[in-house]
Coordinates of N, CA and C in Angstrom, one line a residue:
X25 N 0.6 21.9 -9.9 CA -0.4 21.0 -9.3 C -1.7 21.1 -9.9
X26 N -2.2 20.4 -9.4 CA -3.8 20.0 -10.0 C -4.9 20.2 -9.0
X27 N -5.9 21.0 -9.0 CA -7.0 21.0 -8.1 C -7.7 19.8 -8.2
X28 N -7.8 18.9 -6.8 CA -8.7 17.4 -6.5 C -9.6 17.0 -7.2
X29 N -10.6 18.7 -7.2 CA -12.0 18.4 -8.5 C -11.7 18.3 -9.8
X30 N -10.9 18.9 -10.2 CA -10.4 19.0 -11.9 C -9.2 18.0 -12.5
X31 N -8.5 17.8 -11.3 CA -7.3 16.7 -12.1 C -7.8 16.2 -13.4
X32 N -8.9 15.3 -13.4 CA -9.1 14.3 -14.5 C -9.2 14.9 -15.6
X33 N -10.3 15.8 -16.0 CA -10.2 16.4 -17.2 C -8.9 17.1 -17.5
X34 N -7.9 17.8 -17.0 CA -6.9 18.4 -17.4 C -6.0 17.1 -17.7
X35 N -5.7 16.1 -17.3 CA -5.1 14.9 -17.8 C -5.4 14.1 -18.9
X36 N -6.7 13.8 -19.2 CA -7.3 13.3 -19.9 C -7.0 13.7 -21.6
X37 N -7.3 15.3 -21.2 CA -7.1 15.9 -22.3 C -5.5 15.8 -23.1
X38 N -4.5 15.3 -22.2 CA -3.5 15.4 -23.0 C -3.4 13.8 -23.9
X39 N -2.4 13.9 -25.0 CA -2.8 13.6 -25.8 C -1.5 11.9 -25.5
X40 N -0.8 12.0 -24.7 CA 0.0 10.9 -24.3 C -0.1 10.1 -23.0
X41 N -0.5 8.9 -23.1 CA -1.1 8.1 -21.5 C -0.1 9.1 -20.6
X42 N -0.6 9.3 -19.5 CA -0.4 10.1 -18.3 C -0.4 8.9 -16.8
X43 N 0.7 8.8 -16.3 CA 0.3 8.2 -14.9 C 0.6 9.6 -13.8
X44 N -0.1 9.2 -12.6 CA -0.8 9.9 -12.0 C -0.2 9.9 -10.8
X45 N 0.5 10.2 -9.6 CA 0.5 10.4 -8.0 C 0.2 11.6 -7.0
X46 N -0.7 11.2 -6.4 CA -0.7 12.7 -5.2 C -0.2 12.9 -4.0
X47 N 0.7 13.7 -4.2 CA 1.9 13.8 -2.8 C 0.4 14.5 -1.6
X48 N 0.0 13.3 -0.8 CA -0.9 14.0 -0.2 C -0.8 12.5 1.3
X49 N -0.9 12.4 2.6 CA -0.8 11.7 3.5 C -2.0 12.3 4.6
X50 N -2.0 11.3 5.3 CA -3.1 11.3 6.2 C -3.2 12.2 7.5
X51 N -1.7 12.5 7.8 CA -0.9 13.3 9.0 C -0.7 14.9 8.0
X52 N -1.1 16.0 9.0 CA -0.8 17.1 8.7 C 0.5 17.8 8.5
X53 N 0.9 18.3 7.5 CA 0.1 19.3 6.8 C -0.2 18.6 5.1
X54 N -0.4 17.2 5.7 CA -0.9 16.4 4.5 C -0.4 16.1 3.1
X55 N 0.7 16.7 3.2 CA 2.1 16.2 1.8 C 2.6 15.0 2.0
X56 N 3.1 14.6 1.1 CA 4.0 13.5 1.1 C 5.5 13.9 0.3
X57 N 6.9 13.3 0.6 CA 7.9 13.9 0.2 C 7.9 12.7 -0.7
X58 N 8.4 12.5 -1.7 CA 8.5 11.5 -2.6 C 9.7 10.7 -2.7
X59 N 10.5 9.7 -2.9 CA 12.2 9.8 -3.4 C 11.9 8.4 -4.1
X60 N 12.9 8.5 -4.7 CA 12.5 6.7 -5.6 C 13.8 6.1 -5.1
X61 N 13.4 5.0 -4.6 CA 14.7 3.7 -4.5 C 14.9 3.0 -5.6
X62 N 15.9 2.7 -6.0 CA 17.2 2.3 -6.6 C 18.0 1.3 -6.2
X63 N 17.4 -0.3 -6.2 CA 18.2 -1.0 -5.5 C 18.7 -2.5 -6.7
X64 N 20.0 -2.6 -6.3 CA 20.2 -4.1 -6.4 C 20.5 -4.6 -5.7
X65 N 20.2 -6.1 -5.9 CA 20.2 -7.1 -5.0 C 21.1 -8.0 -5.6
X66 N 21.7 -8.9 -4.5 CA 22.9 -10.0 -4.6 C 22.5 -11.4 -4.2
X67 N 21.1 -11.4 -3.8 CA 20.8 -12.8 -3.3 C 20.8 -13.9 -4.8
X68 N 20.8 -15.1 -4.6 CA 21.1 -15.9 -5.6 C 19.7 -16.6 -5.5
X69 N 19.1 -16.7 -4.7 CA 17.3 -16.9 -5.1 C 16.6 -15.6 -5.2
X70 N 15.3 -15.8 -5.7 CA 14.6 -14.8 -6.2 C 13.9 -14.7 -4.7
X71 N 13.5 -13.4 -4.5 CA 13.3 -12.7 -3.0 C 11.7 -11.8 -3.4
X72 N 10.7 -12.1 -2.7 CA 9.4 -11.1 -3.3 C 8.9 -10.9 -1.7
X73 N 8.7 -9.4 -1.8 CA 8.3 -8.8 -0.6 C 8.6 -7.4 -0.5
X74 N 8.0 -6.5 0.6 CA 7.8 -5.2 0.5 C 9.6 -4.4 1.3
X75 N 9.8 -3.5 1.3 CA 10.7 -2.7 1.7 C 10.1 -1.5 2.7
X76 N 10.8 -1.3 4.0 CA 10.8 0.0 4.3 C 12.0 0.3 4.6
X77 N 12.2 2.4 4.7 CA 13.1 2.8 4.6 C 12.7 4.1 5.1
X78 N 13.9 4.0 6.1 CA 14.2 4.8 7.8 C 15.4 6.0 7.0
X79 N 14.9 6.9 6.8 CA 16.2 7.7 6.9 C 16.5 9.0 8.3
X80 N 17.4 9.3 8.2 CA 18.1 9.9 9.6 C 18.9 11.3 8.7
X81 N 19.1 12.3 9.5 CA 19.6 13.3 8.9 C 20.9 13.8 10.1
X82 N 21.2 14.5 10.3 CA 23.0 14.9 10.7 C 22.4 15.7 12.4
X83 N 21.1 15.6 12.5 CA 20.9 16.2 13.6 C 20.1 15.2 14.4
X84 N 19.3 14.2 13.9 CA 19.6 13.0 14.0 C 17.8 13.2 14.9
X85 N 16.9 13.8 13.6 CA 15.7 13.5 12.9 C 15.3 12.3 12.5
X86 N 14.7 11.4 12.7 CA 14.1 9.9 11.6 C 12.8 10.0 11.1
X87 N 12.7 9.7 9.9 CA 11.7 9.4 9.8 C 11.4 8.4 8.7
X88 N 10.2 7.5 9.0 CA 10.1 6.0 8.6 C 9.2 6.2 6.9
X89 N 9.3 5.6 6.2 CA 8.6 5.6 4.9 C 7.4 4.8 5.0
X90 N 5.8 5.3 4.1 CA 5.0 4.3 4.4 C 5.4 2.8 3.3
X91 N 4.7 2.3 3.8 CA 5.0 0.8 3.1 C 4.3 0.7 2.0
X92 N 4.7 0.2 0.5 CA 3.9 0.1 -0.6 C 3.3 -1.2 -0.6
X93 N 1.8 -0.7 -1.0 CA 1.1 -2.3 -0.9 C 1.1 -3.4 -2.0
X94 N 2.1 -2.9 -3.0 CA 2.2 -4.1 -3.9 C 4.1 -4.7 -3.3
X95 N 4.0 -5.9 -3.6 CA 5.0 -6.7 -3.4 C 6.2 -6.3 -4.5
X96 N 7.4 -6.3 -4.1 CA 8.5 -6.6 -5.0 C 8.8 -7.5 -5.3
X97 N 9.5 -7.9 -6.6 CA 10.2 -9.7 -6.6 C 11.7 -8.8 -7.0
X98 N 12.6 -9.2 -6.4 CA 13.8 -8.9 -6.0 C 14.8 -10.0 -6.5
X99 N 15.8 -10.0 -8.1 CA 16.5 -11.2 -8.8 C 18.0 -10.6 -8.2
X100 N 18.8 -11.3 -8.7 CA 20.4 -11.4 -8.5 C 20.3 -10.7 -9.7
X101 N 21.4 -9.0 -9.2 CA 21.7 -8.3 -10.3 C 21.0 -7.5 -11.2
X102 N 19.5 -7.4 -10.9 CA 18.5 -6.8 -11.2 C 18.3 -5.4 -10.6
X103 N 18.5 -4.7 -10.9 CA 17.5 -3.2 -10.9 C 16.2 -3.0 -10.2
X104 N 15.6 -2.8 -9.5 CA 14.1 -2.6 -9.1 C 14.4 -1.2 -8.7
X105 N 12.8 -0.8 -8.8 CA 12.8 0.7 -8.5 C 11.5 0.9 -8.1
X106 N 11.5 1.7 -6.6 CA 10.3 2.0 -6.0 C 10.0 2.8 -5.3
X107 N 9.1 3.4 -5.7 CA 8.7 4.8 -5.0 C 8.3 4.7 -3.6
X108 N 8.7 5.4 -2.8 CA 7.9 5.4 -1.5 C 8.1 7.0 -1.0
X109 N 7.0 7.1 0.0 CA 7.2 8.4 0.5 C 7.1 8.7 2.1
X110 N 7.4 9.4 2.3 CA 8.1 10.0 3.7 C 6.8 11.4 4.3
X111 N 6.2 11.7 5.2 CA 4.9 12.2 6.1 C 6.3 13.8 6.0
X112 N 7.7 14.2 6.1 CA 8.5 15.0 6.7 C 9.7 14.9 5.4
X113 N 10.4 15.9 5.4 CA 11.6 16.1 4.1 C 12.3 16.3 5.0
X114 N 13.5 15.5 4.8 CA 14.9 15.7 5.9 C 15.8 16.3 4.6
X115 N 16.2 17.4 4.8 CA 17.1 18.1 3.7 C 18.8 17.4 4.2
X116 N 19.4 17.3 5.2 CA 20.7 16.0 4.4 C 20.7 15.1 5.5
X117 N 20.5 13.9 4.7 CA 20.7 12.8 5.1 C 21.8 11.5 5.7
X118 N 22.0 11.5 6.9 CA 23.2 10.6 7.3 C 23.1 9.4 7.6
X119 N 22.2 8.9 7.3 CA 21.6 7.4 7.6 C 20.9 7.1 6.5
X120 N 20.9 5.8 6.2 CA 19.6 4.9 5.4 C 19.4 3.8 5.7
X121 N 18.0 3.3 6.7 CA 18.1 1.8 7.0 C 17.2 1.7 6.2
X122 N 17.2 0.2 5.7 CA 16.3 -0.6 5.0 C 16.0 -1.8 5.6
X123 N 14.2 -2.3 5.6 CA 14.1 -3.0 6.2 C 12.9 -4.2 5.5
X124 N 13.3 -5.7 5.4 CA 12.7 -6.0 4.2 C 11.5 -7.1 4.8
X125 N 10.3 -7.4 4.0 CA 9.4 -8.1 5.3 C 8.9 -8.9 3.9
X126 N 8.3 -9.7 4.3 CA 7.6 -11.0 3.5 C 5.9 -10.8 3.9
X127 N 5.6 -10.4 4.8 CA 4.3 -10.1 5.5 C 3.7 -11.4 6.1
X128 N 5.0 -12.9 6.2 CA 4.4 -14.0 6.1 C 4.6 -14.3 7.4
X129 N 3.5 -14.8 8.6 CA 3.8 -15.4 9.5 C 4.8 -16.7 9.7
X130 N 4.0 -17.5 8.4 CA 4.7 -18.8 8.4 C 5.7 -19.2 7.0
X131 N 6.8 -20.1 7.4 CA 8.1 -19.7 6.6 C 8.9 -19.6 7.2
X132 N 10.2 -19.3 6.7 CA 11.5 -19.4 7.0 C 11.5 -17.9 7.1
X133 N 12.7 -17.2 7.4 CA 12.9 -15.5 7.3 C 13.7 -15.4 6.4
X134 N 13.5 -14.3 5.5 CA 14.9 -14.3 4.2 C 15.6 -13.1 4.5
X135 N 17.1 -13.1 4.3 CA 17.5 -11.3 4.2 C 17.3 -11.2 2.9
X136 N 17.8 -10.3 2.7 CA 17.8 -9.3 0.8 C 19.2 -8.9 1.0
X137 N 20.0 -9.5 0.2 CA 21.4 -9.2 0.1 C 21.1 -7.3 -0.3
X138 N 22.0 -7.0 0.1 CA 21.5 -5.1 -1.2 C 23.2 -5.1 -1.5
X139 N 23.2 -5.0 -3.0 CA 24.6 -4.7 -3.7 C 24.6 -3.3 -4.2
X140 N 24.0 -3.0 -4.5 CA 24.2 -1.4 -4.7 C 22.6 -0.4 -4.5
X141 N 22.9 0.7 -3.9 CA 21.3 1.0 -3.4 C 21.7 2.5 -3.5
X142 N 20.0 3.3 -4.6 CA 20.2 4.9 -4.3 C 19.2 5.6 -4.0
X143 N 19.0 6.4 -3.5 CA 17.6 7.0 -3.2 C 17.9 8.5 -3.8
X144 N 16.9 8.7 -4.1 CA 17.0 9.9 -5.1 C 15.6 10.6 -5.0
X145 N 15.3 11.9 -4.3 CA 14.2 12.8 -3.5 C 13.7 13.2 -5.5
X146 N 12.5 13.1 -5.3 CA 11.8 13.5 -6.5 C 11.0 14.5 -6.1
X147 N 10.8 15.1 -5.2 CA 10.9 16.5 -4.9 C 11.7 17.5 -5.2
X148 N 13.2 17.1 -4.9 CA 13.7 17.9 -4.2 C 15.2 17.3 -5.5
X149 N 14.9 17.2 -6.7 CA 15.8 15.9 -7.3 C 17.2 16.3 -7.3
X150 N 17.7 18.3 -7.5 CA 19.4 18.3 -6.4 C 19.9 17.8 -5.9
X151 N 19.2 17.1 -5.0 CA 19.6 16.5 -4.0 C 19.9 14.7 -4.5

């Protein structure tokens, strides 16, 4: 890890573009658990809008993912991949809801077909 005051110069100095995240949230004890989604989609129109994701564990813990503030565009058969993170680390997980929003009052409502979907803890990546 990187101390808040120094991050930049210790990155800077390396010699390959560097991107950057701070597993850090608003709720104590201020971490964030990371996992990347892995999804395709089946819909036959093109779908753009945010994702959340509820997971549940075997003792039947939940807890909700924050919402990323850039939009997805979601094709037929396409790959997308997005990080989101979780306030709590549920070590095994028995549930995965997904939940997909447009942020649009007005409009029609769309689902998001999901044809194959993985989540994969970048913390924790054993798992």
């Amino acid at each position: 890890g990187y101390y808040a005051d120094r991050w930049k110069n210790l990155l800077i100095s390396m010699s390959s573009p560097t991107k950057t995240y701070f597993d850090t949230s608003d709720q104590d004890p201020f971490c964030m658990y990371n996992y990347l989604l892995d999804i395709t989609t089946w819909n036959k129109n093109i779908r753009r809008g945010f994702i959340k994701v509820k997971i549940t564990d075997y003792t039947g813990n939940t807890v909700e993912s924050e919402m990323n503030s850039e939009a997805s565009t979601f094709q037929q058969y396409k790959r997308v991949k997005i990080l989101t993170g979780f306030n709590q680390d549920l070590d095994k997980i028995s549930k995965i809801s997904l939940t997909f929003s447009t942020k649009t009052l007005i409009g029609p409502k769309h689902k998001l077909r999901i044809l194959q979907m993985k989540l994969k803890s970048l913390n924790n990546p054993e798992r």
